[in-house]
Coordinates of C-alpha atoms in Angstrom, one line a residue:
X1 CA 36.7 69.3 20.3
X2 CA 33.9 70.6 18.9
X3 CA 31.2 68.1 17.5
X4 CA 32.7 65.4 20.0
X5 CA 30.7 66.2 23.1
X6 CA 31.5 68.6 25.8
X7 CA 35.4 67.8 26.7
X8 CA 36.7 67.0 30.5
X9 CA 35.8 69.4 33.3
X10 CA 39.5 69.6 33.9
X11 CA 42.7 68.9 33.0
X12 CA 46.7 69.5 33.0
X13 CA 48.0 71.3 30.6
X14 CA 51.6 69.8 29.4
X15 CA 54.3 72.5 29.2
X16 CA 54.1 72.9 25.3
X17 CA 50.6 74.0 25.6
X18 CA 51.1 76.7 28.1
X19 CA 53.7 78.2 26.0
X20 CA 51.3 78.2 23.1
X21 CA 48.3 79.4 24.5
X22 CA 48.3 82.6 22.4
X23 CA 48.4 80.9 19.2
X24 CA 45.3 78.5 20.6
X25 CA 42.5 79.3 18.0
X26 CA 39.5 76.7 19.1
X27 CA 38.9 77.4 23.5
X28 CA 36.9 74.3 23.2
X29 CA 40.1 72.1 22.8
X30 CA 41.1 73.4 26.7
X31 CA 39.3 71.9 29.9
X32 CA 37.0 73.7 31.2
X33 CA 39.4 73.8 34.0
X34 CA 42.6 74.2 33.1
X35 CA 45.8 73.1 35.4
X36 CA 49.3 73.1 35.6
X37 CA 51.9 71.4 38.0
X38 CA 54.8 73.0 39.9
X39 CA 57.0 70.9 37.3
X40 CA 55.7 73.4 34.1
X41 CA 56.4 76.7 36.3
X42 CA 59.7 74.8 37.3
X43 CA 60.2 74.0 33.0
X44 CA 58.8 77.8 32.0
X45 CA 61.5 79.2 34.9
X46 CA 64.3 77.7 32.4
X47 CA 63.3 79.6 29.5
X48 CA 63.8 83.2 30.3
X49 CA 67.2 81.8 32.6
X50 CA 68.9 80.6 29.0
X51 CA 68.0 83.1 26.8
X52 CA 71.2 84.3 25.2
X53 CA 69.2 87.7 24.1
X54 CA 67.8 90.3 26.3
X55 CA 64.2 90.6 23.5
X56 CA 64.0 86.6 23.8
X57 CA 64.5 86.4 27.7
X58 CA 62.1 88.9 28.2
X59 CA 59.4 87.3 26.1
X60 CA 59.8 84.3 27.9
X61 CA 59.8 86.0 31.5
X62 CA 56.5 87.3 30.1
X63 CA 55.1 83.8 29.7
X64 CA 56.3 82.9 33.0
X65 CA 55.0 85.8 35.0
X66 CA 51.6 85.1 33.1
X67 CA 51.1 81.5 33.9
X68 CA 52.2 82.2 37.8
X69 CA 49.6 84.6 37.7
X70 CA 46.8 82.6 35.5
X71 CA 47.1 79.2 37.7
X72 CA 48.2 77.4 40.9
X73 CA 50.1 75.1 40.4
X74 CA 49.3 71.4 41.6
X75 CA 52.6 70.4 43.9
X76 CA 54.7 68.1 42.9
X77 CA 54.7 65.9 45.8
X78 CA 56.3 61.9 46.9
X79 CA 53.1 60.2 44.7
X80 CA 53.4 62.1 41.3
X81 CA 57.2 61.2 42.0
X82 CA 56.5 57.7 41.7
X83 CA 54.6 57.7 39.5
X84 CA 56.9 59.5 37.8
X85 CA 59.4 57.0 38.0
X86 CA 57.4 53.7 37.0
X87 CA 57.2 56.2 33.5
X88 CA 60.4 56.5 33.5
X89 CA 61.4 53.1 33.8
X90 CA 59.3 52.3 31.8
X91 CA 60.3 54.2 29.0
X92 CA 63.6 52.6 29.8
X93 CA 62.9 49.0 29.9
X94 CA 61.3 50.0 26.1
X95 CA 64.7 51.2 24.8
X96 CA 63.8 55.3 24.8
X97 CA 66.4 57.0 25.7
X98 CA 66.3 59.6 28.3
X99 CA 67.6 62.7 26.1
X100 CA 63.8 63.6 25.9
X101 CA 65.1 66.0 29.2
X102 CA 66.6 68.1 26.4
X103 CA 63.6 68.6 24.5
X104 CA 61.5 68.9 27.3
X105 CA 64.0 71.9 28.1
X106 CA 63.6 73.3 24.5
X107 CA 59.9 72.8 24.5
X108 CA 59.8 75.0 28.0
X109 CA 61.8 78.1 26.6
X110 CA 59.5 78.4 23.5
X111 CA 62.4 77.0 21.2
X112 CA 60.3 73.8 20.0
X113 CA 57.7 72.2 20.7
X114 CA 56.6 68.5 20.3
X115 CA 57.3 66.8 16.6
X116 CA 53.8 67.8 14.8
X117 CA 53.6 64.7 12.9
X118 CA 55.2 62.1 15.6
X119 CA 54.6 63.9 19.4
X120 CA 55.1 60.1 20.9
X121 CA 58.6 59.9 19.6
X122 CA 60.4 62.2 21.9
X123 CA 61.1 64.4 18.1
X124 CA 60.2 68.2 18.4
X125 CA 59.6 70.8 15.7
X126 CA 60.7 74.0 15.3
X127 CA 59.2 76.9 13.1
X128 CA 60.4 79.5 10.9
X129 CA 58.3 82.3 10.8
X130 CA 61.0 84.6 8.9
X131 CA 64.7 85.1 8.2
X132 CA 65.0 86.0 11.6
X133 CA 64.4 82.6 13.3
X134 CA 67.2 80.7 11.3
X135 CA 69.7 81.4 13.9
X136 CA 68.2 79.8 16.6
X137 CA 67.2 76.7 14.1
X138 CA 70.7 76.1 13.7
X139 CA 71.6 76.4 17.2
X140 CA 69.0 73.2 17.7
X141 CA 70.4 71.6 14.6
X142 CA 74.5 72.3 16.1
X143 CA 72.9 70.6 19.3
X144 CA 71.5 67.7 18.0
X145 CA 74.4 67.2 16.1
X146 CA 76.9 67.9 19.5
X147 CA 75.0 65.3 21.3
X148 CA 75.2 62.5 18.5
X149 CA 78.7 62.9 18.0
X150 CA 79.7 62.8 21.5
X151 CA 77.4 59.6 21.4
X152 CA 79.2 58.4 18.9
X153 CA 82.6 59.0 20.6
X154 CA 81.5 57.0 23.2
X155 CA 80.9 53.9 20.8
X156 CA 84.3 54.4 18.6

């Protein structure tokens, strides 16, 4: 937000933002008082539980513990649940797929991030920093392939 005036004094960080905080190069892009919700902690808790390798499990556990140490989460109460219901119903009426939950879980686990060009689509981006990242990317492609195969088998 540099040059555009001061940022908001408070703001809720999305789970993907919390996962990527270490990569942040411009702290002015964050609100003065960044907040998270209990949902973000729940999504971060998924990461270590679904990791298939010890190193990755440890990395995700560090993310979770750092978030627990750095933030006091806002509760996801009845009012928030009703607001979520309104948003989810609106998305369904607009024809949006509910499979975004799968993508949210991948983002929370640090395996992907919202699509870098079209974040509103529910698509994800997964970056490769080297050959060691190939198995994870292949696994994401396999998950997507299996999801589409299952969906087309239902309609056939």
